[in-house]
């Protein structure tokens, strides 16, 4: 009897143990993270909300509009007491096919000019910024004053710099025409032809971007150990050999970063082109981002087309950034 009772007790205990084993106390990973890092979550949450409202929502809504045929005539609008409902339709990837297949004759010429604008601008900004940084890294009188003067274009808001250049390039009252007419030369329409407009926007963009590159490269130069220069000089290396074999490798982490940032910023540099040229342009100097703006807000607004351009620009920059970072990491590891 005792054995039977013990066996039955053991049998009745086993299901209970099994049930308890099947229901261990579960604490979610999110709850554990909150308990351990609640302060970090509290600091990040407002930033995440702001990013979601200002970046993620417009991006998602823009992507949705790129899948429709939305324009000024079929979106919802309220004019006084009259309300017009939206009548645009979902068209899927038709807008992307229309742009990328070449049916939109404006895309590839604008893309080609955007690439030229980016490559030329970034090359000049990095090259001139490196030259000025090397000069200012040497001991000279009034070096602090020179640094302050060269940083001024970066310290001044970009729209003020652009308007100053617009006044200087004015065909009637600009200082450039005043100078050349003083020497007996005819006045020029600096912003009147497509070629002049392209040269002008590149020149202003380089002027605005040089200080950042100069400061970044100057910091990189000061981080290179002086012992490397002394050792190479003792080995009989010429100034050019020291520049190629010591300075450039030492600046590689800095130049890789500023080239990437410069390409992204220049590819999307809306304010310089729009403020310098305004609406008095044939459109030949428009890059992708300014052309998308004109599609959305000039004439009959093509919201779907502008949104399509925006998503394509984002995809191009993401692809370039990923490819560039992978290559730079491989070169740094090698």
mmCIF file of C-alpha atoms in Angstrom:
data_model
loop_
_atom_site.group_PDB
_atom_site.id
_atom_site.type_symbol
_atom_site.label_atom_id
_atom_site.label_comp_id
_atom_site.label_asym_id
_atom_site.label_seq_id
_atom_site.Cartn_x
_atom_site.Cartn_y
_atom_site.Cartn_z
ATOM 1 C CA UNK A 1 0.000 0.000 0.000
ATOM 2 C CA UNK A 2 2.797 2.347 0.857
ATOM 3 C CA UNK A 3 4.494 1.572 -2.436
ATOM 4 C CA UNK A 4 1.250 2.141 -4.348
ATOM 5 C CA UNK A 5 0.636 5.424 -2.549
ATOM 6 C CA UNK A 6 4.202 6.581 -3.237
ATOM 7 C CA UNK A 7 3.896 5.634 -6.895
ATOM 8 C CA UNK A 8 0.600 7.419 -7.241
ATOM 9 C CA UNK A 9 2.017 10.466 -5.491
ATOM 10 C CA UNK A 10 4.983 10.445 -7.854
ATOM 11 C CA UNK A 11 2.647 10.145 -10.835
ATOM 12 C CA UNK A 12 0.512 13.017 -9.659
ATOM 13 C CA UNK A 13 3.619 15.139 -9.054
ATOM 14 C CA UNK A 14 5.055 14.589 -12.543
ATOM 15 C CA UNK A 15 2.341 16.444 -14.473
ATOM 16 C CA UNK A 16 2.606 19.311 -12.024
ATOM 17 C CA UNK A 17 6.354 19.490 -12.545
ATOM 18 C CA UNK A 18 5.826 19.309 -16.306
ATOM 19 C CA UNK A 19 3.379 22.178 -16.229
ATOM 20 C CA UNK A 20 5.734 24.258 -14.151
ATOM 21 C CA UNK A 21 8.586 23.388 -16.485
ATOM 22 C CA UNK A 22 6.518 24.432 -19.473
ATOM 23 C CA UNK A 23 5.784 27.814 -17.918
ATOM 24 C CA UNK A 24 9.091 29.330 -16.842
ATOM 25 C CA UNK A 25 9.058 33.007 -15.956
ATOM 26 C CA UNK A 26 9.337 34.855 -19.286
ATOM 27 C CA UNK A 27 10.833 38.343 -19.435
ATOM 28 C CA UNK A 28 11.042 39.843 -22.898
ATOM 29 C CA UNK A 29 14.324 41.082 -24.281
ATOM 30 C CA UNK A 30 12.815 44.542 -24.625
ATOM 31 C CA UNK A 31 11.842 44.576 -20.940
ATOM 32 C CA UNK A 32 15.307 43.458 -19.864
ATOM 33 C CA UNK A 33 16.856 46.112 -22.102
ATOM 34 C CA UNK A 34 14.575 48.767 -20.630
ATOM 35 C CA UNK A 35 15.389 47.718 -17.056
ATOM 36 C CA UNK A 36 19.110 47.808 -17.759
ATOM 37 C CA UNK A 37 19.368 50.788 -20.113
ATOM 38 C CA UNK A 38 16.302 52.858 -19.243
ATOM 39 C CA UNK A 39 18.285 56.095 -19.193
ATOM 40 C CA UNK A 40 19.628 55.517 -22.715
ATOM 41 C CA UNK A 41 16.126 54.650 -23.960
ATOM 42 C CA UNK A 42 14.775 57.839 -22.351
ATOM 43 C CA UNK A 43 17.436 59.909 -24.133
ATOM 44 C CA UNK A 44 17.005 58.222 -27.527
ATOM 45 C CA UNK A 45 13.203 58.203 -27.636
ATOM 46 C CA UNK A 46 12.683 61.960 -28.312
ATOM 47 C CA UNK A 47 15.274 61.846 -31.099
ATOM 48 C CA UNK A 48 13.633 58.762 -32.589
ATOM 49 C CA UNK A 49 10.225 60.495 -32.531
ATOM 50 C CA UNK A 50 11.607 63.600 -34.237
ATOM 51 C CA UNK A 51 13.348 61.496 -36.899
ATOM 52 C CA UNK A 52 10.184 59.489 -37.478
ATOM 53 C CA UNK A 53 8.103 62.653 -37.934
ATOM 54 C CA UNK A 54 10.597 64.667 -39.985
ATOM 55 C CA UNK A 55 12.362 61.922 -41.965
ATOM 56 C CA UNK A 56 10.642 58.537 -41.967
ATOM 57 C CA UNK A 57 7.076 59.755 -42.492
ATOM 58 C CA UNK A 58 7.923 62.111 -45.426
ATOM 59 C CA UNK A 59 10.123 59.395 -46.920
ATOM 60 C CA UNK A 60 7.385 56.789 -46.660
ATOM 61 C CA UNK A 61 4.751 59.157 -48.002
ATOM 62 C CA UNK A 62 7.037 60.142 -50.871
ATOM 63 C CA UNK A 63 7.590 56.498 -51.750
ATOM 64 C CA UNK A 64 3.826 55.951 -51.709
ATOM 65 C CA UNK A 65 3.283 58.936 -54.018
ATOM 66 C CA UNK A 66 5.923 57.599 -56.399
ATOM 67 C CA UNK A 67 3.668 54.564 -56.880
ATOM 68 C CA UNK A 68 0.729 56.737 -57.975
ATOM 69 C CA UNK A 69 -0.055 59.234 -60.741
ATOM 70 C CA UNK A 70 -0.593 62.129 -58.310
ATOM 71 C CA UNK A 71 -0.355 65.628 -59.738
ATOM 72 C CA UNK A 72 -1.831 69.046 -59.122
ATOM 73 C CA UNK A 73 -5.086 68.228 -60.903
ATOM 74 C CA UNK A 74 -6.029 64.992 -59.099
ATOM 75 C CA UNK A 75 -4.923 65.461 -55.466
ATOM 76 C CA UNK A 76 -7.386 66.555 -52.824
ATOM 77 C CA UNK A 77 -7.778 70.308 -52.366
ATOM 78 C CA UNK A 78 -9.986 72.688 -50.407
ATOM 79 C CA UNK A 79 -10.765 76.062 -51.975
ATOM 80 C CA UNK A 80 -13.088 78.051 -49.737
ATOM 81 C CA UNK A 81 -16.225 76.005 -49.190
ATOM 82 C CA UNK A 82 -15.431 73.702 -52.089
ATOM 83 C CA UNK A 83 -13.595 70.462 -51.364
ATOM 84 C CA UNK A 84 -12.210 68.339 -54.176
ATOM 85 C CA UNK A 85 -11.451 64.713 -53.253
ATOM 86 C CA UNK A 86 -8.341 62.947 -54.466
ATOM 87 C CA UNK A 87 -8.752 61.007 -57.706
ATOM 88 C CA UNK A 88 -5.200 59.803 -58.370
ATOM 89 C CA UNK A 89 -4.651 56.083 -58.900
ATOM 90 C CA UNK A 90 -2.104 53.497 -57.871
ATOM 91 C CA UNK A 91 0.177 52.678 -60.816
ATOM 92 C CA UNK A 92 2.851 50.530 -59.173
ATOM 93 C CA UNK A 93 6.348 50.830 -60.620
ATOM 94 C CA UNK A 94 5.258 52.550 -63.826
ATOM 95 C CA UNK A 95 6.874 55.851 -62.806
ATOM 96 C CA UNK A 96 10.227 54.171 -62.168
ATOM 97 C CA UNK A 97 10.065 52.353 -65.483
ATOM 98 C CA UNK A 98 9.149 55.604 -67.240
ATOM 99 C CA UNK A 99 12.224 57.341 -65.760
ATOM 100 C CA UNK A 100 14.818 54.569 -65.939
ATOM 101 C CA UNK A 101 13.836 53.256 -69.380
ATOM 102 C CA UNK A 102 14.612 56.609 -70.989
ATOM 103 C CA UNK A 103 11.005 57.542 -71.733
ATOM 104 C CA UNK A 104 11.632 60.563 -69.523
ATOM 105 C CA UNK A 105 14.145 62.357 -71.745
ATOM 106 C CA UNK A 106 15.260 64.649 -68.905
ATOM 107 C CA UNK A 107 16.581 62.036 -66.473
ATOM 108 C CA UNK A 108 19.841 60.822 -68.011
ATOM 109 C CA UNK A 109 21.079 64.277 -69.126
ATOM 110 C CA UNK A 110 20.381 65.539 -65.591
ATOM 111 C CA UNK A 111 22.071 62.472 -64.088
ATOM 112 C CA UNK A 112 25.162 62.916 -66.271
ATOM 113 C CA UNK A 113 25.464 66.603 -65.361
ATOM 114 C CA UNK A 114 24.922 65.771 -61.660
ATOM 115 C CA UNK A 115 27.817 63.301 -61.778
ATOM 116 C CA UNK A 116 30.077 65.850 -63.506
ATOM 117 C CA UNK A 117 29.034 68.541 -61.010
ATOM 118 C CA UNK A 118 29.776 66.218 -58.076
ATOM 119 C CA UNK A 119 33.118 64.886 -59.321
ATOM 120 C CA UNK A 120 34.479 68.291 -60.356
ATOM 121 C CA UNK A 121 33.241 70.025 -57.219
ATOM 122 C CA UNK A 122 34.529 67.424 -54.765
ATOM 123 C CA UNK A 123 37.885 67.133 -56.570
ATOM 124 C CA UNK A 124 38.451 70.886 -56.431
ATOM 125 C CA UNK A 125 37.275 71.188 -52.827
ATOM 126 C CA UNK A 126 39.507 68.377 -51.585
ATOM 127 C CA UNK A 127 42.494 69.407 -53.712
ATOM 128 C CA UNK A 128 42.390 73.102 -52.838
ATOM 129 C CA UNK A 129 41.514 72.335 -49.230
ATOM 130 C CA UNK A 130 44.537 70.039 -48.968
ATOM 131 C CA UNK A 131 46.827 72.660 -50.494
ATOM 132 C CA UNK A 132 45.648 75.352 -48.086
ATOM 133 C CA UNK A 133 45.881 72.952 -45.138
ATOM 134 C CA UNK A 134 49.498 72.089 -45.992
ATOM 135 C CA UNK A 135 50.344 75.793 -46.218
ATOM 136 C CA UNK A 136 48.661 76.618 -42.910
ATOM 137 C CA UNK A 137 50.304 73.643 -41.194
ATOM 138 C CA UNK A 138 53.686 75.324 -41.569
ATOM 139 C CA UNK A 139 55.054 77.934 -39.206
ATOM 140 C CA UNK A 140 54.416 81.425 -40.543
ATOM 141 C CA UNK A 141 53.540 84.856 -39.315
ATOM 142 C CA UNK A 142 49.843 85.656 -38.842
ATOM 143 C CA UNK A 143 48.927 82.006 -39.336
ATOM 144 C CA UNK A 144 45.942 82.335 -36.994
ATOM 145 C CA UNK A 145 44.616 85.296 -38.990
ATOM 146 C CA UNK A 146 44.925 83.387 -42.261
ATOM 147 C CA UNK A 147 43.051 80.439 -40.776
ATOM 148 C CA UNK A 148 40.244 82.684 -39.547
ATOM 149 C CA UNK A 149 39.917 84.406 -42.940
ATOM 150 C CA UNK A 150 39.820 81.111 -44.823
ATOM 151 C CA UNK A 151 37.126 79.726 -42.496
ATOM 152 C CA UNK A 152 34.847 82.741 -43.111
ATOM 153 C CA UNK A 153 33.048 81.250 -46.168
ATOM 154 C CA UNK A 154 32.115 78.275 -43.991
ATOM 155 C CA UNK A 155 31.049 80.419 -41.020
ATOM 156 C CA UNK A 156 28.800 82.658 -43.116
ATOM 157 C CA UNK A 157 25.388 81.105 -43.934
ATOM 158 C CA UNK A 158 25.426 79.635 -47.413
ATOM 159 C CA UNK A 159 22.493 81.695 -48.715
ATOM 160 C CA UNK A 160 24.360 84.910 -47.841
ATOM 161 C CA UNK A 161 27.448 83.700 -49.706
ATOM 162 C CA UNK A 162 25.321 82.727 -52.708
ATOM 163 C CA UNK A 163 23.550 86.102 -52.826
ATOM 164 C CA UNK A 164 26.905 87.883 -52.547
ATOM 165 C CA UNK A 165 28.202 85.916 -55.538
ATOM 166 C CA UNK A 166 24.970 86.603 -57.399
ATOM 167 C CA UNK A 167 25.507 90.323 -56.955
ATOM 168 C CA UNK A 168 29.145 90.086 -58.035
ATOM 169 C CA UNK A 169 28.141 88.137 -61.158
ATOM 170 C CA UNK A 170 25.310 90.514 -62.067
ATOM 171 C CA UNK A 171 25.590 91.553 -65.707
ATOM 172 C CA UNK A 172 24.705 95.217 -65.047
ATOM 173 C CA UNK A 173 26.006 96.092 -61.587
ATOM 174 C CA UNK A 174 28.355 93.221 -60.723
ATOM 175 C CA UNK A 175 31.901 93.868 -59.555
ATOM 176 C CA UNK A 176 33.333 91.459 -62.138
ATOM 177 C CA UNK A 177 31.968 93.516 -65.011
ATOM 178 C CA UNK A 178 33.140 96.707 -63.308
ATOM 179 C CA UNK A 179 36.673 95.320 -63.235
ATOM 180 C CA UNK A 180 36.818 94.135 -66.840
ATOM 181 C CA UNK A 181 35.143 97.260 -68.235
ATOM 182 C CA UNK A 182 37.744 99.348 -66.391
ATOM 183 C CA UNK A 183 40.331 97.650 -68.607
ATOM 184 C CA UNK A 184 38.342 98.396 -71.767
ATOM 185 C CA UNK A 185 36.820 94.940 -72.163
ATOM 186 C CA UNK A 186 33.104 94.412 -72.864
ATOM 187 C CA UNK A 187 30.784 93.409 -70.034
ATOM 188 C CA UNK A 188 29.833 89.745 -69.860
ATOM 189 C CA UNK A 189 26.565 88.015 -69.044
ATOM 190 C CA UNK A 190 28.047 85.729 -66.389
ATOM 191 C CA UNK A 191 24.777 83.918 -65.669
ATOM 192 C CA UNK A 192 23.155 84.163 -69.089
ATOM 193 C CA UNK A 193 24.381 81.080 -70.967
ATOM 194 C CA UNK A 194 24.226 77.391 -69.967
ATOM 195 C CA UNK A 195 28.022 77.032 -69.863
ATOM 196 C CA UNK A 196 28.451 80.200 -67.790
ATOM 197 C CA UNK A 197 25.763 79.012 -65.375
ATOM 198 C CA UNK A 198 27.489 75.654 -64.895
ATOM 199 C CA UNK A 199 30.872 77.279 -64.303
ATOM 200 C CA UNK A 200 29.319 79.757 -61.864
ATOM 201 C CA UNK A 201 27.533 77.156 -59.732
ATOM 202 C CA UNK A 202 30.673 74.980 -59.532
ATOM 203 C CA UNK A 203 32.755 78.013 -58.555
ATOM 204 C CA UNK A 204 30.367 79.048 -55.773
ATOM 205 C CA UNK A 205 30.020 75.492 -54.507
ATOM 206 C CA UNK A 206 33.811 75.121 -54.292
ATOM 207 C CA UNK A 207 34.080 78.483 -52.521
ATOM 208 C CA UNK A 208 31.572 77.394 -49.885
ATOM 209 C CA UNK A 209 33.013 73.878 -49.448
ATOM 210 C CA UNK A 210 36.770 74.560 -49.272
ATOM 211 C CA UNK A 211 36.872 75.650 -45.574
ATOM 212 C CA UNK A 212 35.387 72.390 -44.273
ATOM 213 C CA UNK A 213 37.862 70.314 -46.257
ATOM 214 C CA UNK A 214 40.742 72.556 -45.192
ATOM 215 C CA UNK A 215 39.899 72.281 -41.483
ATOM 216 C CA UNK A 216 39.386 68.511 -41.648
ATOM 217 C CA UNK A 217 42.633 67.899 -43.544
ATOM 218 C CA UNK A 218 44.521 70.302 -41.269
ATOM 219 C CA UNK A 219 43.439 68.211 -38.302
ATOM 220 C CA UNK A 220 44.571 65.082 -40.125
ATOM 221 C CA UNK A 221 47.986 66.645 -40.856
ATOM 222 C CA UNK A 222 48.513 67.514 -37.211
ATOM 223 C CA UNK A 223 47.763 63.918 -36.200
ATOM 224 C CA UNK A 224 50.584 62.474 -38.370
ATOM 225 C CA UNK A 225 53.641 61.757 -36.168
ATOM 226 C CA UNK A 226 56.552 64.085 -36.918
ATOM 227 C CA UNK A 227 58.945 61.179 -36.453
ATOM 228 C CA UNK A 228 57.800 59.769 -39.808
ATOM 229 C CA UNK A 229 58.848 62.950 -41.595
ATOM 230 C CA UNK A 230 62.170 63.042 -39.754
ATOM 231 C CA UNK A 231 62.910 59.412 -40.597
ATOM 232 C CA UNK A 232 62.033 59.860 -44.271
ATOM 233 C CA UNK A 233 64.142 63.014 -44.441
ATOM 234 C CA UNK A 234 67.102 61.177 -42.937
ATOM 235 C CA UNK A 235 66.640 58.489 -45.604
ATOM 236 C CA UNK A 236 67.032 61.168 -48.258
ATOM 237 C CA UNK A 237 63.388 61.394 -49.387
ATOM 238 C CA UNK A 238 62.478 64.469 -51.398
ATOM 239 C CA UNK A 239 59.520 66.708 -50.394
ATOM 240 C CA UNK A 240 57.358 65.058 -53.072
ATOM 241 C CA UNK A 241 58.324 61.561 -51.856
ATOM 242 C CA UNK A 242 57.478 62.560 -48.270
ATOM 243 C CA UNK A 243 54.119 63.862 -49.459
ATOM 244 C CA UNK A 244 53.290 60.691 -51.405
ATOM 245 C CA UNK A 245 54.637 58.131 -48.916
ATOM 246 C CA UNK A 246 53.913 59.837 -45.576
ATOM 247 C CA UNK A 247 51.320 62.585 -45.919
ATOM 248 C CA UNK A 248 48.808 60.911 -48.211
ATOM 249 C CA UNK A 249 48.728 57.554 -46.323
ATOM 250 C CA UNK A 250 48.428 59.446 -43.034
ATOM 251 C CA UNK A 251 45.509 61.458 -44.393
ATOM 252 C CA UNK A 252 43.681 58.468 -45.858
ATOM 253 C CA UNK A 253 41.132 58.057 -43.005
ATOM 254 C CA UNK A 254 40.298 61.774 -43.159
ATOM 255 C CA UNK A 255 40.171 62.068 -46.947
ATOM 256 C CA UNK A 256 38.040 58.935 -47.271
ATOM 257 C CA UNK A 257 35.467 60.462 -44.946
ATOM 258 C CA UNK A 258 35.401 63.950 -46.445
ATOM 259 C CA UNK A 259 35.194 62.565 -49.980
ATOM 260 C CA UNK A 260 32.175 60.463 -49.016
ATOM 261 C CA UNK A 261 30.475 63.361 -47.223
ATOM 262 C CA UNK A 262 31.401 65.767 -50.021
ATOM 263 C CA UNK A 263 29.866 63.502 -52.669
ATOM 264 C CA UNK A 264 26.627 63.157 -50.700
ATOM 265 C CA UNK A 265 26.373 66.887 -49.947
ATOM 266 C CA UNK A 266 27.311 68.014 -53.460
ATOM 267 C CA UNK A 267 25.007 65.481 -55.134
ATOM 268 C CA UNK A 268 22.136 66.999 -53.114
ATOM 269 C CA UNK A 269 23.320 70.636 -53.135
ATOM 270 C CA UNK A 270 19.998 72.311 -53.821
ATOM 271 C CA UNK A 271 20.430 75.756 -52.288
ATOM 272 C CA UNK A 272 23.465 76.970 -54.266
ATOM 273 C CA UNK A 273 21.994 76.221 -57.701
ATOM 274 C CA UNK A 274 18.492 77.407 -56.884
ATOM 275 C CA UNK A 275 19.519 80.606 -55.091
ATOM 276 C CA UNK A 276 22.208 81.558 -57.598
ATOM 277 C CA UNK A 277 20.150 80.971 -60.743
ATOM 278 C CA UNK A 278 16.572 81.210 -59.477
ATOM 279 C CA UNK A 279 13.927 80.790 -62.165
ATOM 280 C CA UNK A 280 15.929 82.714 -64.767
ATOM 281 C CA UNK A 281 17.581 79.618 -66.170
ATOM 282 C CA UNK A 282 17.170 77.333 -69.136
ATOM 283 C CA UNK A 283 17.441 74.300 -66.849
ATOM 284 C CA UNK A 284 20.776 73.093 -68.225
ATOM 285 C CA UNK A 285 22.479 73.719 -64.868
ATOM 286 C CA UNK A 286 19.811 71.822 -62.899
ATOM 287 C CA UNK A 287 20.993 68.704 -61.102
ATOM 288 C CA UNK A 288 18.609 65.899 -60.171
ATOM 289 C CA UNK A 289 17.448 67.422 -56.903
ATOM 290 C CA UNK A 290 16.718 70.891 -58.337
ATOM 291 C CA UNK A 291 15.009 69.330 -61.357
ATOM 292 C CA UNK A 292 12.797 67.276 -59.008
ATOM 293 C CA UNK A 293 11.925 70.476 -57.141
ATOM 294 C CA UNK A 294 10.894 72.185 -60.369
ATOM 295 C CA UNK A 295 8.750 69.178 -61.319
ATOM 296 C CA UNK A 296 6.899 69.483 -58.019
ATOM 297 C CA UNK A 297 6.482 73.256 -57.821
ATOM 298 C CA UNK A 298 6.744 74.694 -61.348
ATOM 299 C CA UNK A 299 3.904 74.700 -63.869
ATOM 300 C CA UNK A 300 1.487 71.797 -63.407
ATOM 301 C CA UNK A 301 2.946 70.118 -60.338
ATOM 302 C CA UNK A 302 3.890 66.501 -60.953
ATOM 303 C CA UNK A 303 4.060 65.166 -57.400
ATOM 304 C CA UNK A 304 4.448 61.528 -58.416
ATOM 305 C CA UNK A 305 7.296 62.338 -60.811
ATOM 306 C CA UNK A 306 9.104 64.453 -58.221
ATOM 307 C CA UNK A 307 8.703 61.726 -55.598
ATOM 308 C CA UNK A 308 10.065 59.164 -58.060
ATOM 309 C CA UNK A 309 13.131 61.328 -58.625
ATOM 310 C CA UNK A 310 13.585 61.648 -54.863
ATOM 311 C CA UNK A 311 13.525 57.889 -54.274
ATOM 312 C CA UNK A 312 15.918 57.286 -57.186
ATOM 313 C CA UNK A 313 18.332 59.889 -55.767
ATOM 314 C CA UNK A 314 18.176 58.157 -52.385
ATOM 315 C CA UNK A 315 18.823 54.751 -53.967
ATOM 316 C CA UNK A 316 21.799 56.097 -55.945
ATOM 317 C CA UNK A 317 23.375 57.638 -52.842
ATOM 318 C CA UNK A 318 22.817 54.496 -50.762
ATOM 319 C CA UNK A 319 24.405 52.333 -53.464
ATOM 320 C CA UNK A 320 27.373 54.688 -53.829
ATOM 321 C CA UNK A 321 27.906 54.962 -50.063
ATOM 322 C CA UNK A 322 27.812 51.188 -49.606
ATOM 323 C CA UNK A 323 30.206 50.564 -52.494
ATOM 324 C CA UNK A 324 32.570 53.337 -51.407
ATOM 325 C CA UNK A 325 32.708 52.232 -47.764
ATOM 326 C CA UNK A 326 33.391 48.616 -48.703
ATOM 327 C CA UNK A 327 36.243 49.617 -50.981
ATOM 328 C CA UNK A 328 37.781 51.965 -48.437
ATOM 329 C CA UNK A 329 37.575 49.338 -45.689
ATOM 330 C CA UNK A 330 39.292 46.810 -47.964
ATOM 331 C CA UNK A 331 42.055 49.289 -48.797
ATOM 332 C CA UNK A 332 42.547 50.193 -45.127
ATOM 333 C CA UNK A 333 42.737 46.522 -44.104
ATOM 334 C CA UNK A 334 45.215 45.799 -46.886
#
